[in-house]
């Protein structure tokens, strides 16, 4: 109710979309005496968010740097070969048309640290491949598996890496009761796995030994940046909660809920036509 407005601008106002103005439910006269408190806390929580994003962005860049050190052509060939073996075992049978992909984030960095919704995986799959991967190599294994599964007509839930959204981190095939999860030091897979693949061992041993000091240093810096980012997210949430407490006494929630109920009825009526 009190964060920076999350506005979706209408593309066809009136014809398709319309604005819903909830600002009418603020007690503006009641908010004036605490205006400076609101401005101060708003500046505080926005500052924490900016620093958190900088720390997490820097951590993401360093993770990409580690990946580029090890992610050579030979590594990609090894992963593609391993993917081909999995495809032949797990995706047997004739094609049933093109499958559908739903994209969902399964993991994230939050004020509670690195969080992964592992129960979501367990609820949809019995056979779970755990991909032990600290250098973001899993994408080269998961991408051909996803392509083959869709070509065979299997629907998939594709889960990007939250630190590198252009790369896959997890795959779920509910219709096959099959999943692939990337397990890292920050968010390890906590249950028994159907199979466990150590993707770190796919790296070229010579390249790894040559760059071991750099990789160890970078991993420490990434860990420190993630910790700092999480700390700022915690502080941002605390400031945001204070902002909520400042605003809440001056919001007519009955009016807000009434508007929500009316809109829900309108949507349901449209759905029935």
Tab-separated table of N, CA, C and O in Angstrom, residues 98-161:
chain	number	residue	atom	x	y	z
A	98	UNK	N	4.332	-30.389	-30.171
A	98	UNK	CA	5.216	-29.494	-29.427
A	98	UNK	C	4.737	-29.285	-27.999
A	98	UNK	O	3.553	-29.025	-27.770
A	99	UNK	N	5.645	-29.423	-27.045
A	99	UNK	CA	5.317	-29.168	-25.652
A	99	UNK	C	5.284	-27.681	-25.349
A	99	UNK	O	5.712	-26.848	-26.152
A	100	UNK	N	4.797	-27.341	-24.173
A	100	UNK	CA	4.673	-25.948	-23.754
A	100	UNK	C	5.644	-25.665	-22.618
A	100	UNK	O	5.875	-26.515	-21.756
A	101	UNK	N	6.187	-24.464	-22.603
A	101	UNK	CA	7.103	-24.053	-21.545
A	101	UNK	C	6.469	-22.957	-20.694
A	101	UNK	O	5.995	-21.954	-21.226
A	102	UNK	N	6.457	-23.151	-19.392
A	102	UNK	CA	6.117	-22.095	-18.443
A	102	UNK	C	7.400	-21.685	-17.742
A	102	UNK	O	8.168	-22.541	-17.281
A	103	UNK	N	7.651	-20.400	-17.676
A	103	UNK	CA	8.860	-19.916	-17.019
A	103	UNK	C	8.530	-19.442	-15.611
A	103	UNK	O	7.624	-18.634	-15.414
A	104	UNK	N	9.254	-19.968	-14.643
A	104	UNK	CA	9.045	-19.605	-13.239
A	104	UNK	C	10.399	-19.480	-12.540
A	104	UNK	O	11.306	-20.267	-12.795
A	105	UNK	N	10.503	-18.522	-11.638
A	105	UNK	CA	11.690	-18.448	-10.789
A	105	UNK	C	11.473	-19.368	-9.593
A	105	UNK	O	10.523	-19.202	-8.831
A	106	UNK	N	12.360	-20.347	-9.435
A	106	UNK	CA	12.273	-21.285	-8.330
A	106	UNK	C	13.156	-20.851	-7.163
A	106	UNK	O	12.946	-21.258	-6.025
A	107	UNK	N	14.146	-20.026	-7.445
A	107	UNK	CA	15.098	-19.601	-6.422
A	107	UNK	C	15.324	-18.099	-6.520
A	107	UNK	O	15.062	-17.478	-7.551
A	108	UNK	N	15.819	-17.526	-5.425
A	108	UNK	CA	16.042	-16.082	-5.374
A	108	UNK	C	16.962	-15.756	-4.212
A	108	UNK	O	17.173	-16.570	-3.309
A	109	UNK	N	17.500	-14.541	-4.238
A	109	UNK	CA	18.227	-14.002	-3.093
A	109	UNK	C	17.292	-13.021	-2.407
A	109	UNK	O	16.837	-12.047	-3.020
A	110	UNK	N	16.993	-13.271	-1.140
A	110	UNK	CA	16.009	-12.485	-0.405
A	110	UNK	C	16.611	-11.992	0.908
A	110	UNK	O	17.774	-12.262	1.214
A	111	UNK	N	15.776	-11.309	1.708
A	111	UNK	CA	16.242	-10.869	3.027
A	111	UNK	C	16.479	-12.058	3.964
A	111	UNK	O	17.082	-11.903	5.026
A	112	UNK	N	16.029	-13.251	3.547
A	112	UNK	CA	16.298	-14.469	4.301
A	112	UNK	C	17.495	-15.226	3.741
A	112	UNK	O	17.768	-16.353	4.155
A	113	UNK	N	18.200	-14.612	2.816
A	113	UNK	CA	19.333	-15.265	2.178
A	113	UNK	C	18.918	-15.920	0.873
A	113	UNK	O	17.887	-15.588	0.292
A	114	UNK	N	19.748	-16.862	0.406
A	114	UNK	CA	19.419	-17.604	-0.813
A	114	UNK	C	18.300	-18.584	-0.492
A	114	UNK	O	18.412	-19.406	0.404
A	115	UNK	N	17.210	-18.467	-1.237
A	115	UNK	CA	16.019	-19.287	-0.989
A	115	UNK	C	15.677	-20.052	-2.262
A	115	UNK	O	15.702	-19.495	-3.360
A	116	UNK	N	15.387	-21.335	-2.107
A	116	UNK	CA	14.910	-22.153	-3.219
A	116	UNK	C	13.665	-22.903	-2.761
A	116	UNK	O	13.651	-23.467	-1.663
A	117	UNK	N	12.641	-22.914	-3.577
A	117	UNK	CA	11.372	-23.561	-3.225
A	117	UNK	C	11.443	-25.047	-3.588
A	117	UNK	O	10.776	-25.530	-4.505
A	118	UNK	N	12.271	-25.763	-2.832
A	118	UNK	CA	12.504	-27.172	-3.148
A	118	UNK	C	11.239	-28.016	-3.013
A	118	UNK	O	11.083	-29.016	-3.722
A	119	UNK	N	10.338	-27.634	-2.118
A	119	UNK	CA	9.097	-28.405	-1.960
A	119	UNK	C	8.258	-28.373	-3.235
A	119	UNK	O	7.505	-29.314	-3.512
A	120	UNK	N	8.383	-27.295	-4.006
A	120	UNK	CA	7.680	-27.218	-5.278
A	120	UNK	C	8.162	-28.309	-6.226
A	120	UNK	O	7.373	-28.903	-6.976
A	121	UNK	N	9.459	-28.584	-6.185
A	121	UNK	CA	10.024	-29.644	-7.023
A	121	UNK	C	9.536	-31.008	-6.545
A	121	UNK	O	9.060	-31.834	-7.337
A	122	UNK	N	9.643	-31.247	-5.244
A	122	UNK	CA	9.252	-32.547	-4.687
A	122	UNK	C	7.782	-32.858	-4.938
A	122	UNK	O	7.402	-34.023	-5.092
A	123	UNK	N	6.949	-31.815	-4.970
A	123	UNK	CA	5.515	-32.027	-5.186
A	123	UNK	C	5.191	-32.420	-6.625
A	123	UNK	O	4.119	-32.965	-6.892
A	124	UNK	N	6.115	-32.165	-7.562
A	124	UNK	CA	5.828	-32.407	-8.973
A	124	UNK	C	6.684	-33.496	-9.609
A	124	UNK	O	6.440	-33.882	-10.760
A	125	UNK	N	7.686	-33.980	-8.871
A	125	UNK	CA	8.592	-34.955	-9.475
A	125	UNK	C	9.119	-35.932	-8.432
A	125	UNK	O	9.446	-35.530	-7.315
A	126	UNK	N	9.180	-37.193	-8.828
A	126	UNK	CA	9.776	-38.221	-7.970
A	126	UNK	C	11.228	-38.487	-8.354
A	126	UNK	O	12.062	-38.750	-7.489
A	127	UNK	N	11.526	-38.434	-9.653
A	127	UNK	CA	12.899	-38.639	-10.114
A	127	UNK	C	13.553	-37.265	-10.262
A	127	UNK	O	13.211	-36.492	-11.152
A	128	UNK	N	14.497	-36.996	-9.396
A	128	UNK	CA	15.125	-35.668	-9.353
A	128	UNK	C	16.634	-35.819	-9.521
A	128	UNK	O	17.291	-36.509	-8.742
A	129	UNK	N	17.145	-35.182	-10.546
A	129	UNK	CA	18.588	-35.114	-10.778
A	129	UNK	C	19.133	-33.897	-10.044
A	129	UNK	O	18.706	-32.764	-10.305
A	130	UNK	N	20.078	-34.124	-9.154
A	130	UNK	CA	20.745	-33.015	-8.470
A	130	UNK	C	22.025	-32.675	-9.229
A	130	UNK	O	22.907	-33.519	-9.393
A	131	UNK	N	22.117	-31.427	-9.684
A	131	UNK	CA	23.279	-30.961	-10.424
A	131	UNK	C	24.136	-30.119	-9.492
A	131	UNK	O	23.822	-28.967	-9.207
A	132	UNK	N	25.195	-30.717	-8.966
A	132	UNK	CA	26.092	-29.987	-8.077
A	132	UNK	C	26.938	-29.051	-8.937
A	132	UNK	O	27.770	-29.498	-9.736
A	133	UNK	N	26.741	-27.754	-8.772
A	133	UNK	CA	27.291	-26.802	-9.739
A	133	UNK	C	27.584	-25.473	-9.054
A	133	UNK	O	26.673	-24.749	-8.672
A	134	UNK	N	28.858	-25.150	-8.920
A	134	UNK	CA	29.241	-23.880	-8.304
A	134	UNK	C	29.809	-22.885	-9.301
A	134	UNK	O	30.266	-21.812	-8.911
A	135	UNK	N	29.775	-23.250	-10.603
A	135	UNK	CA	30.345	-22.366	-11.617
A	135	UNK	C	29.364	-22.101	-12.762
A	135	UNK	O	29.766	-21.756	-13.869
A	136	UNK	N	28.067	-22.285	-12.491
A	136	UNK	CA	27.012	-21.951	-13.459
A	136	UNK	C	27.197	-22.675	-14.791
A	136	UNK	O	27.060	-22.083	-15.863
A	137	UNK	N	27.505	-23.964	-14.719
A	137	UNK	CA	27.676	-24.777	-15.922
A	137	UNK	C	26.386	-25.504	-16.314
A	137	UNK	O	26.288	-26.048	-17.420
A	138	UNK	N	25.405	-25.544	-15.418
A	138	UNK	CA	24.213	-26.370	-15.625
A	138	UNK	C	23.429	-25.988	-16.879
A	138	UNK	O	22.761	-26.841	-17.474
A	139	UNK	N	23.509	-24.753	-17.286
A	139	UNK	CA	22.721	-24.301	-18.436
A	139	UNK	C	22.984	-25.159	-19.670
A	139	UNK	O	22.055	-25.486	-20.428
A	140	UNK	N	24.254	-25.532	-19.891
A	140	UNK	CA	24.603	-26.303	-21.087
A	140	UNK	C	24.089	-27.732	-21.024
A	140	UNK	O	23.973	-28.389	-22.061
A	141	UNK	N	23.775	-28.219	-19.843
A	141	UNK	CA	23.145	-29.528	-19.706
A	141	UNK	C	21.634	-29.419	-19.858
A	141	UNK	O	20.995	-30.243	-20.510
A	142	UNK	N	21.068	-28.384	-19.256
A	142	UNK	CA	19.615	-28.254	-19.219
A	142	UNK	C	19.023	-27.797	-20.548
A	142	UNK	O	17.920	-28.209	-20.910
A	143	UNK	N	19.723	-26.947	-21.271
A	143	UNK	CA	19.170	-26.391	-22.507
A	143	UNK	C	18.836	-27.468	-23.543
A	143	UNK	O	17.720	-27.476	-24.084
A	144	UNK	N	19.754	-28.397	-23.856
A	144	UNK	CA	19.375	-29.433	-24.833
A	144	UNK	C	18.300	-30.382	-24.311
A	144	UNK	O	17.497	-30.899	-25.095
A	145	UNK	N	18.269	-30.618	-22.994
A	145	UNK	CA	17.213	-31.458	-22.426
A	145	UNK	C	15.860	-30.793	-22.620
A	145	UNK	O	14.876	-31.442	-23.005
A	146	UNK	N	15.789	-29.491	-22.367
A	146	UNK	CA	14.536	-28.765	-22.557
A	146	UNK	C	14.108	-28.804	-24.018
A	146	UNK	O	12.928	-29.052	-24.323
A	147	UNK	N	15.030	-28.568	-24.929
A	147	UNK	CA	14.707	-28.579	-26.351
A	147	UNK	C	14.159	-29.935	-26.790
A	147	UNK	O	13.147	-30.021	-27.494
A	148	UNK	N	14.821	-31.015	-26.347
A	148	UNK	CA	14.386	-32.365	-26.721
A	148	UNK	C	13.034	-32.697	-26.110
A	148	UNK	O	12.188	-33.325	-26.758
A	149	UNK	N	12.818	-32.292	-24.866
A	149	UNK	CA	11.551	-32.587	-24.193
A	149	UNK	C	10.390	-31.881	-24.885
A	149	UNK	O	9.323	-32.467	-25.090
A	150	UNK	N	10.571	-30.631	-25.267
A	150	UNK	CA	9.510	-29.892	-25.946
A	150	UNK	C	9.211	-30.512	-27.312
A	150	UNK	O	8.049	-30.618	-27.718
A	151	UNK	N	10.277	-30.923	-28.007
A	151	UNK	CA	10.079	-31.554	-29.313
A	151	UNK	C	9.313	-32.864	-29.190
A	151	UNK	O	8.594	-33.262	-30.118
A	152	UNK	N	9.454	-33.536	-28.036
A	152	UNK	CA	8.754	-34.798	-27.800
A	152	UNK	C	7.354	-34.588	-27.239
A	152	UNK	O	6.655	-35.556	-26.925
A	153	UNK	N	6.957	-33.333	-27.071
A	153	UNK	CA	5.598	-33.035	-26.631
A	153	UNK	C	5.411	-32.942	-25.135
A	153	UNK	O	4.276	-32.957	-24.646
A	154	UNK	N	6.499	-32.825	-24.387
A	154	UNK	CA	6.392	-32.759	-22.930
A	154	UNK	C	6.366	-31.306	-22.469
A	154	UNK	O	7.199	-30.495	-22.885
A	155	UNK	N	5.421	-30.976	-21.610
A	155	UNK	CA	5.372	-29.639	-21.024
A	155	UNK	C	6.454	-29.496	-19.965
A	155	UNK	O	6.787	-30.459	-19.249
A	156	UNK	N	6.997	-28.279	-19.848
A	156	UNK	CA	8.119	-28.052	-18.945
A	156	UNK	C	7.921	-26.775	-18.148
A	156	UNK	O	7.289	-25.820	-18.613
A	157	UNK	N	8.485	-26.775	-16.959
A	157	UNK	CA	8.626	-25.557	-16.168
A	157	UNK	C	10.104	-25.216	-16.176
A	157	UNK	O	10.927	-25.957	-15.616
A	158	UNK	N	10.464	-24.137	-16.851
A	158	UNK	CA	11.858	-23.725	-16.976
A	158	UNK	C	12.146	-22.621	-15.966
A	158	UNK	O	11.445	-21.612	-15.930
A	159	UNK	N	13.168	-22.825	-15.149
A	159	UNK	CA	13.463	-21.907	-14.041
A	159	UNK	C	14.824	-21.257	-14.256
A	159	UNK	O	15.859	-21.934	-14.149
A	160	UNK	N	14.860	-19.954	-14.554
A	160	UNK	CA	16.130	-19.275	-14.782
A	160	UNK	C	16.935	-19.104	-13.497
A	160	UNK	O	16.402	-19.155	-12.385
A	161	UNK	N	18.223	-18.882	-13.673
A	161	UNK	CA	19.107	-18.524	-12.575
A	161	UNK	C	18.788	-17.079	-12.176
A	161	UNK	O	18.868	-16.180	-13.012
